Amino acid sequence: MKFSSLAFSLSMLLSSVSAFSPSSVRPLQNSVASTTLSQRDATEVAVNGDATKTTEDSANWSSNMLNDIRLSVSEKAKTVVSVTKSGTLCTKSNHDGIEGAPFGSFVDYVLDDEGNPVLMMNDMSMHTININSDAGGLVTLFAQFTGKKTEDKGQDVSRCSITGRVEKIDPETAEDIDILRMRYSIAHAYADQVMDSPRFAFYRIKPEKVYFVGGFGVLAKWVPVDEYKHAASDILAMEAGDIVSKLNKEHMDDLQLTATHMLGCTNIERIRVTNFDRLGFDVRVTTKGMRKNKLLTDEFRIGFRIPVISVEDAKSEILKIFQEAWEIGNGYDWGEEDEAGDDVPIVKIAADSLD
C-alpha cells in the first residue's frame, strides 16, 4: 500500500511533540484525552432538530468537549485585537456642521498587559481634538483580523469592537511607559521618529464593552470585559491562514481519508478546512444526500490531543491524525487495546442541507 505524501513523512515526526502546557495555554481536560470511538459518535450537537443522541448527559458531555478543543469567544476577541495592530477609532465629532456625528480615523495601537489598547496620537489630529473636547466621552476602536494569506475577506473575517473611555498617559507617573514605548517601536517602525515630540502623546482606552463578530453570518457576541482582559490570544493566529491554505490545496487526499474513516462521512462531494488554532481545526464536509441533487453540509471540530505551542507542533499533530486515518482505511491493527484515532477528540458542531 502507498502512503499519502503527508502521512508518509510522519515516520520522522511521530514522537516529536511532548505534552507541554505553559500557563498561557488552556490545557485539555482528562475527559477529552480518554474519548472512545463510541463516545465520539455521541457528540453530535443538535442542529435543525437533528441529533444522534438527545439525552441531557450527552448534550453536556458534548458541550464540555467542544469547550476544551475550541477557543472561547473571549480568546477569539483577544486574538483579533492582539494580532491586529491598526484599526478604526470612532470619536464624536466637534466640527462645525457635524457636531455629535461619529468620526472615524485610521489609527495604530498596541496593547498593554491588561489588554487595553494604547495609541500614540498627535494633538493636532482630528480624533485627538474630538477626544479632548468630549472629556470622559466614549470612543470605539474597531479592529479587523488580517492574517497572512487568509482565504477570508471582507465581512468573512473576524473583527472586534472595543468601546471605552480614553485616558492620556502621563510619562512621568505611568509605571509601564517604558514597556509601552518599546512595544510601540517594535510594532510601528515610524514611532521612534516622533515619539519624543511634544506634539505626540500616548493615550489608553479603558474598555467598558467588547463586541466580537466571527465573520459573515456566524457568531456575534458581547464579551465580558474581565474575560477579555484575562483571555490568552492564539499563538498560531498569524500562521493559521497559511496552514489552512496549504491543507486545502496540497493535502486533499489526507482530508478525504480523515473525513471517511474518522468523521464517518460517505459520498463526499467536497471537503475543506475552514479554521485552525492551537486547540484544533474545523472541517466542512459536503456529501450527497439520499434524494437526487440533495447535498448535505456538516461542520466538524477535530481537536488536538494537547494544545500546540508552535507551527511545528501543529504540523506534527496534523500528521498524526492523517496517519491514523490512513491506518484505519488500510486495516492496520497494532494489537493495542485502543484503535487508531480513538483518542482524537471530534465534535460535530453544525449540520445543514442544501437543495
Tab-separated table of C-alpha atoms in Angstrom:
chain	number	residue	atom	x	y	z
A	1	MET	CA	0.000	0.000	0.000
A	2	LYS	CA	1.173	3.506	-0.714
A	3	PHE	CA	1.120	6.171	1.966
A	4	SER	CA	-0.178	9.622	1.053
A	5	SER	CA	2.706	12.097	0.779
A	6	LEU	CA	1.997	13.850	4.052
A	7	ALA	CA	1.238	10.775	6.115
A	8	PHE	CA	4.400	9.022	4.975
A	9	SER	CA	6.590	11.732	6.483
A	10	LEU	CA	5.062	11.048	9.881
A	11	SER	CA	7.574	8.279	10.495
A	12	MET	CA	10.121	11.017	11.180
A	13	LEU	CA	7.842	13.037	13.399
A	14	LEU	CA	5.579	10.716	15.410
A	15	SER	CA	7.419	11.270	18.675
A	16	SER	CA	8.320	14.925	18.234
A	17	VAL	CA	5.634	16.517	20.400
A	18	SER	CA	5.890	16.440	24.176
A	19	ALA	CA	2.950	17.143	26.472
A	20	PHE	CA	3.895	20.728	27.262
A	21	SER	CA	1.266	23.119	28.637
A	22	PRO	CA	2.532	26.600	29.566
A	23	SER	CA	0.386	28.768	31.836
A	24	SER	CA	-0.780	30.909	28.912
A	25	VAL	CA	-2.207	27.886	27.086
A	26	ARG	CA	-5.519	26.397	28.220
A	27	PRO	CA	-4.948	22.610	28.780
A	28	LEU	CA	-7.368	19.917	27.674
A	29	GLN	CA	-9.361	18.174	30.375
A	30	ASN	CA	-8.914	14.463	31.007
A	31	SER	CA	-12.349	13.668	29.566
A	32	VAL	CA	-11.141	14.671	26.140
A	33	ALA	CA	-7.954	12.651	26.219
A	34	SER	CA	-9.877	9.477	27.014
A	35	THR	CA	-12.518	9.810	24.297
A	36	THR	CA	-13.500	6.485	22.740
A	37	LEU	CA	-14.951	5.879	19.307
A	38	SER	CA	-18.398	5.137	20.755
A	39	GLN	CA	-18.301	8.378	22.726
A	40	ARG	CA	-17.253	10.279	19.632
A	41	ASP	CA	-20.335	9.001	17.804
A	42	ALA	CA	-22.481	10.519	20.559
A	43	THR	CA	-21.041	14.021	20.330
A	44	GLU	CA	-23.241	15.434	17.595
A	45	VAL	CA	-24.818	18.771	18.506
A	46	ALA	CA	-28.478	19.133	17.530
A	47	VAL	CA	-28.914	21.465	14.554
A	48	ASN	CA	-32.212	21.907	12.713
A	49	GLY	CA	-33.717	19.448	15.184
A	50	ASP	CA	-31.409	16.595	14.214
A	51	ALA	CA	-29.050	14.847	16.608
A	52	THR	CA	-27.785	11.323	17.121
A	53	LYS	CA	-28.305	11.424	20.882
A	54	THR	CA	-30.501	13.885	22.764
A	55	THR	CA	-30.072	12.974	26.428
A	56	GLU	CA	-29.038	15.727	28.831
A	57	ASP	CA	-25.838	13.879	29.758
A	58	SER	CA	-24.844	13.558	26.114
A	59	ALA	CA	-25.531	17.236	25.440
A	60	ASN	CA	-23.494	18.314	28.476
A	61	TRP	CA	-20.653	15.957	27.568
A	62	SER	CA	-20.569	17.260	24.003
A	63	SER	CA	-20.664	20.882	25.130
A	64	ASN	CA	-17.822	20.340	27.599
A	65	MET	CA	-15.689	18.647	24.962
A	66	LEU	CA	-16.269	21.462	22.478
A	67	ASN	CA	-15.202	23.991	25.113
A	68	ASP	CA	-11.981	22.025	25.598
A	69	ILE	CA	-10.994	21.857	21.939
A	70	ARG	CA	-12.165	25.245	20.673
A	71	LEU	CA	-11.126	28.784	21.553
A	72	SER	CA	-13.595	30.642	23.733
A	73	VAL	CA	-15.236	33.803	22.396
A	74	SER	CA	-13.097	35.908	24.728
A	75	GLU	CA	-9.931	34.224	23.404
A	76	LYS	CA	-11.049	34.867	19.822
A	77	ALA	CA	-11.723	38.529	20.605
A	78	LYS	CA	-8.345	38.912	22.337
A	79	THR	CA	-6.632	37.256	19.372
A	80	VAL	CA	-8.122	39.705	16.869
A	81	VAL	CA	-7.133	42.751	18.920
A	82	SER	CA	-3.667	41.373	19.737
A	83	VAL	CA	-2.689	40.393	16.209
A	84	THR	CA	-4.177	43.452	14.515
A	85	LYS	CA	-2.031	46.496	15.222
A	86	SER	CA	-4.205	49.045	13.390
A	87	GLY	CA	-7.899	49.854	13.321
A	88	THR	CA	-10.597	52.492	13.078
A	89	LEU	CA	-11.091	54.840	16.013
A	90	CYS	CA	-14.605	56.283	16.218
A	91	THR	CA	-14.937	59.555	18.126
A	92	LYS	CA	-17.714	62.133	18.466
A	93	SER	CA	-17.151	64.955	16.002
A	94	ASN	CA	-16.679	68.526	17.221
A	95	HIS	CA	-16.512	70.020	13.734
A	96	ASP	CA	-18.961	72.707	12.599
A	97	GLY	CA	-21.978	71.267	10.877
A	98	ILE	CA	-21.429	67.670	12.051
A	99	GLU	CA	-21.289	68.146	15.805
A	100	GLY	CA	-22.017	64.870	17.572
A	101	ALA	CA	-21.686	62.731	14.435
A	102	PRO	CA	-19.464	59.616	14.531
A	103	PHE	CA	-15.999	60.387	13.132
A	104	GLY	CA	-13.764	57.530	12.013
A	105	SER	CA	-9.958	57.702	11.895
A	106	PHE	CA	-7.372	55.110	10.947
A	107	VAL	CA	-5.037	54.610	13.930
A	108	ASP	CA	-2.198	52.356	15.069
A	109	TYR	CA	-2.080	50.852	18.543
A	110	VAL	CA	-0.522	48.261	20.851
A	111	LEU	CA	-1.932	46.503	23.904
A	112	ASP	CA	-0.754	46.922	27.478
A	113	ASP	CA	-0.511	43.982	29.878
A	114	GLU	CA	-4.230	44.152	30.664
A	115	GLY	CA	-5.321	44.183	27.030
A	116	ASN	CA	-6.095	47.909	26.975
A	117	PRO	CA	-5.398	49.484	23.559
A	118	VAL	CA	-2.725	52.193	23.709
A	119	LEU	CA	-2.480	54.773	20.916
A	120	MET	CA	0.173	57.379	20.169
A	121	MET	CA	-1.671	60.443	18.848
A	122	ASN	CA	-0.802	63.877	17.545
A	123	ASP	CA	-2.533	66.677	19.463
A	124	MET	CA	-3.463	68.265	16.117
A	125	SER	CA	-5.238	65.170	14.742
A	126	MET	CA	-8.993	65.485	14.375
A	127	HIS	CA	-9.681	62.435	16.545
A	128	THR	CA	-7.459	63.865	19.313
A	129	ILE	CA	-9.320	67.162	19.132
A	130	ASN	CA	-12.625	65.306	19.329
A	131	ILE	CA	-11.475	63.363	22.399
A	132	ASN	CA	-10.196	66.462	24.199
A	133	SER	CA	-13.422	68.339	23.507
A	134	ASP	CA	-15.520	65.483	24.890
A	135	ALA	CA	-13.691	64.753	28.136
A	136	GLY	CA	-14.865	61.486	29.623
A	137	GLY	CA	-16.829	60.583	26.499
A	138	LEU	CA	-16.926	57.143	24.941
A	139	VAL	CA	-14.933	56.078	21.883
A	140	THR	CA	-14.857	52.802	19.929
A	141	LEU	CA	-11.831	51.081	18.438
A	142	PHE	CA	-12.701	48.675	15.623
A	143	ALA	CA	-10.099	46.033	14.681
A	144	GLN	CA	-10.429	43.504	11.850
A	145	PHE	CA	-8.245	40.429	11.571
A	146	THR	CA	-5.976	40.271	8.519
A	147	GLY	CA	-3.722	37.230	8.877
A	148	LYS	CA	-1.202	36.167	6.251
A	149	LYS	CA	-2.751	34.528	3.160
A	150	THR	CA	-6.137	34.207	4.831
A	151	GLU	CA	-8.844	32.972	2.466
A	152	ASP	CA	-11.478	35.051	4.243
A	153	LYS	CA	-12.031	38.596	3.018
A	154	GLY	CA	-14.420	41.452	3.669
A	155	GLN	CA	-17.208	40.519	6.075
A	156	ASP	CA	-15.958	36.923	6.313
A	157	VAL	CA	-13.094	37.878	8.630
A	158	SER	CA	-13.244	38.104	12.422
A	159	ARG	CA	-13.468	41.531	13.989
A	160	CYS	CA	-13.755	43.125	17.385
A	161	SER	CA	-15.021	46.472	18.684
A	162	ILE	CA	-13.794	47.885	21.998
A	163	THR	CA	-15.810	50.742	23.473
A	164	GLY	CA	-14.425	52.671	26.401
A	165	ARG	CA	-13.089	55.926	27.752
A	166	VAL	CA	-9.721	57.457	26.874
A	167	GLU	CA	-7.073	58.449	29.375
A	168	LYS	CA	-3.953	60.421	28.467
A	169	ILE	CA	-0.872	58.660	29.814
A	170	ASP	CA	1.453	60.758	31.949
A	171	PRO	CA	5.006	59.601	31.111
A	172	GLU	CA	6.213	60.792	34.499
A	173	THR	CA	3.855	58.627	36.541
A	174	ALA	CA	2.874	55.686	34.318
A	175	GLU	CA	4.738	52.608	35.549
A	176	ASP	CA	4.509	50.855	32.184
A	177	ILE	CA	5.607	53.768	29.987
A	178	ASP	CA	8.949	52.184	29.063
A	179	ILE	CA	7.279	48.912	28.094
A	180	LEU	CA	4.683	50.757	26.006
A	181	ARG	CA	7.369	52.783	24.206
A	182	MET	CA	9.277	49.597	23.397
A	183	ARG	CA	6.168	47.739	22.166
A	184	TYR	CA	5.136	50.665	20.005
A	185	SER	CA	8.590	50.963	18.462
A	186	ILE	CA	8.605	47.255	17.605
A	187	ALA	CA	5.079	47.248	16.183
A	188	HIS	CA	5.311	50.538	14.259
A	189	ALA	CA	8.629	51.447	12.652
A	190	TYR	CA	7.911	55.175	12.382
A	191	ALA	CA	7.302	55.581	16.122
A	192	ASP	CA	10.908	56.296	17.113
A	193	GLN	CA	10.964	59.347	14.839
A	194	VAL	CA	8.066	61.122	16.562
A	195	MET	CA	7.777	59.516	19.998
A	196	ASP	CA	9.718	62.259	21.781
A	197	SER	CA	7.970	65.129	20.019
A	198	PRO	CA	5.905	67.339	22.372
A	199	ARG	CA	3.036	67.113	19.890
A	200	PHE	CA	2.658	63.351	20.409
A	201	ALA	CA	1.419	61.550	23.491
A	202	PHE	CA	0.201	58.105	24.490
A	203	TYR	CA	-3.478	57.517	25.218
A	204	ARG	CA	-5.048	54.443	26.802
A	205	ILE	CA	-8.553	53.144	26.088
A	206	LYS	CA	-10.140	51.544	29.172
A	207	PRO	CA	-12.716	49.076	27.787
A	208	GLU	CA	-16.279	49.143	29.075
A	209	LYS	CA	-17.806	46.959	26.352
A	210	VAL	CA	-16.277	44.396	23.967
A	211	TYR	CA	-18.136	43.050	20.946
A	212	PHE	CA	-16.852	40.180	18.769
A	213	VAL	CA	-18.036	39.052	15.330
A	214	GLY	CA	-16.647	35.796	13.966
A	215	GLY	CA	-17.477	36.557	10.319
A	216	PHE	CA	-20.411	36.910	7.968
A	217	GLY	CA	-23.452	35.033	9.246
A	218	VAL	CA	-21.641	33.398	12.181
A	219	LEU	CA	-21.114	34.046	15.883
A	220	ALA	CA	-21.584	37.614	17.163
A	221	LYS	CA	-21.466	38.216	20.902
A	222	TRP	CA	-20.780	40.732	23.647
A	223	VAL	CA	-17.739	39.628	25.644
A	224	PRO	CA	-17.423	40.408	29.368
A	225	VAL	CA	-14.555	42.850	29.832
A	226	ASP	CA	-12.922	40.811	32.608
A	227	GLU	CA	-12.960	37.682	30.437
A	228	TYR	CA	-11.428	39.637	27.564
A	229	LYS	CA	-8.652	41.011	29.765
A	230	HIS	CA	-7.684	37.603	31.156
A	231	ALA	CA	-8.002	35.699	27.867
A	232	ALA	CA	-4.918	34.435	26.008
A	233	SER	CA	-4.596	35.216	22.316
A	234	ASP	CA	-3.980	32.314	19.942
A	235	ILE	CA	-0.290	31.721	19.351
A	236	LEU	CA	-0.923	30.430	15.798
A	237	ALA	CA	-3.113	33.319	14.657
A	238	MET	CA	-0.635	34.800	12.175
A	239	GLU	CA	0.179	31.406	10.657
A	240	ALA	CA	-3.333	29.922	10.589
A	241	GLY	CA	-4.146	31.286	7.129
A	242	ASP	CA	-1.021	29.685	5.648
A	243	ILE	CA	-1.802	26.337	7.284
A	244	VAL	CA	-5.444	26.326	6.146
A	245	SER	CA	-4.458	27.246	2.593
A	246	LYS	CA	-1.801	24.534	2.387
A	247	LEU	CA	-4.087	21.834	3.772
A	248	ASN	CA	-6.832	22.678	1.292
A	249	LYS	CA	-4.518	22.923	-1.707
A	250	GLU	CA	-1.949	20.194	-1.126
A	251	HIS	CA	-3.462	17.546	1.152
A	252	MET	CA	-6.901	16.759	-0.199
A	253	ASP	CA	-6.219	13.001	-0.173
A	254	ASP	CA	-5.398	13.113	3.529
A	255	LEU	CA	-8.525	15.149	4.263
A	256	GLN	CA	-10.627	12.646	2.303
A	257	LEU	CA	-9.221	9.784	4.364
A	258	THR	CA	-9.867	11.679	7.590
A	259	ALA	CA	-13.468	12.506	6.635
A	260	THR	CA	-14.169	8.928	5.587
A	261	HIS	CA	-12.539	6.960	8.375
A	262	MET	CA	-12.613	9.350	11.357
A	263	LEU	CA	-15.663	11.529	10.695
A	264	GLY	CA	-17.756	8.723	9.220
A	265	CYS	CA	-18.685	10.613	6.039
A	266	THR	CA	-19.672	8.867	2.793
A	267	ASN	CA	-20.318	10.048	-0.766
A	268	ILE	CA	-18.110	13.081	-0.201
A	269	GLU	CA	-18.520	15.876	-2.733
A	270	ARG	CA	-16.256	18.466	-1.151
A	271	ILE	CA	-14.145	18.912	1.954
A	272	ARG	CA	-12.179	21.895	3.215
A	273	VAL	CA	-10.562	23.150	6.385
A	274	THR	CA	-12.210	26.409	7.456
A	275	ASN	CA	-10.408	27.358	10.662
A	276	PHE	CA	-7.229	26.492	12.538
A	277	ASP	CA	-5.897	27.365	16.001
A	278	ARG	CA	-3.776	25.954	18.805
A	279	LEU	CA	-6.545	23.620	20.011
A	280	GLY	CA	-7.547	22.044	16.683
A	281	PHE	CA	-9.242	22.781	13.368
A	282	ASP	CA	-12.699	22.973	11.763
A	283	VAL	CA	-13.622	20.892	8.724
A	284	ARG	CA	-16.613	21.443	6.427
A	285	VAL	CA	-17.774	18.333	4.562
A	286	THR	CA	-20.392	18.346	1.774
A	287	THR	CA	-21.895	14.952	0.905
A	288	LYS	CA	-24.601	13.611	-1.403
A	289	GLY	CA	-27.991	13.158	0.228
A	290	MET	CA	-30.482	10.332	-0.194
A	291	ARG	CA	-32.545	12.261	-2.741
A	292	LYS	CA	-31.304	13.329	-6.165
A	293	ASN	CA	-29.494	16.661	-6.232
A	294	LYS	CA	-29.629	16.820	-2.436
A	295	LEU	CA	-26.432	17.997	-0.741
A	296	LEU	CA	-25.708	17.826	2.973
A	297	THR	CA	-23.106	20.073	4.601
A	298	ASP	CA	-21.707	19.239	8.040
A	299	GLU	CA	-19.150	21.060	10.186
A	300	PHE	CA	-16.777	19.120	12.418
A	301	ARG	CA	-14.292	20.211	15.034
A	302	ILE	CA	-11.200	17.990	15.214
A	303	GLY	CA	-9.230	18.714	18.357
A	304	PHE	CA	-5.598	18.123	19.157
A	305	ARG	CA	-4.758	15.754	21.999
A	306	ILE	CA	-2.695	18.550	23.532
A	307	PRO	CA	-2.674	22.305	22.847
A	308	VAL	CA	0.160	23.123	20.460
A	309	ILE	CA	2.621	25.934	21.095
A	310	SER	CA	4.262	26.312	17.688
A	311	VAL	CA	3.711	25.734	13.976
A	312	GLU	CA	5.937	22.658	14.122
A	313	ASP	CA	3.831	21.194	16.930
A	314	ALA	CA	0.711	21.845	14.867
A	315	LYS	CA	2.198	20.078	11.841
A	316	SER	CA	3.089	17.084	13.992
A	317	GLU	CA	-0.437	16.810	15.419
A	318	ILE	CA	-1.962	17.023	11.932
A	319	LEU	CA	0.400	14.342	10.665
A	320	LYS	CA	-0.644	12.032	13.480
A	321	ILE	CA	-4.319	12.452	12.654
A	322	PHE	CA	-3.729	11.858	8.929
A	323	GLN	CA	-1.569	8.827	9.668
A	324	GLU	CA	-4.202	7.258	11.907
A	325	ALA	CA	-6.891	7.851	9.278
A	326	TRP	CA	-4.657	6.053	6.758
A	327	GLU	CA	-4.132	3.158	9.186
A	328	ILE	CA	-7.893	2.762	9.714
A	329	GLY	CA	-8.510	2.866	5.963
A	330	ASN	CA	-5.924	0.192	5.331
A	331	GLY	CA	-6.984	-2.104	8.152
A	332	TYR	CA	-3.847	-1.830	10.272
A	333	ASP	CA	-4.106	-3.320	13.748
A	334	TRP	CA	-1.144	-2.846	16.064
A	335	GLY	CA	-2.574	-5.193	18.692
A	336	GLU	CA	-3.323	-2.404	21.167
A	337	GLU	CA	-6.484	-2.004	23.243
A	338	ASP	CA	-7.376	1.330	21.645
A	339	GLU	CA	-7.825	1.540	17.894
A	340	ALA	CA	-6.112	4.189	15.789
A	341	GLY	CA	-7.829	7.552	16.166
A	342	ASP	CA	-9.872	6.589	19.236
A	343	ASP	CA	-8.405	9.355	21.380
A	344	VAL	CA	-8.763	12.133	18.794
A	345	PRO	CA	-11.472	14.459	20.174
A	346	ILE	CA	-14.087	15.123	17.479
A	347	VAL	CA	-17.370	17.006	17.720
A	348	LYS	CA	-19.963	17.586	15.019
A	349	ILE	CA	-20.671	21.265	15.510
A	350	ALA	CA	-23.231	22.005	12.774
A	351	ALA	CA	-25.372	20.329	10.148
A	352	ASP	CA	-27.258	21.820	7.234
A	353	SER	CA	-28.868	20.796	3.967
A	354	LEU	CA	-28.709	22.496	0.601
A	355	ASP	CA	-31.311	21.598	-2.044
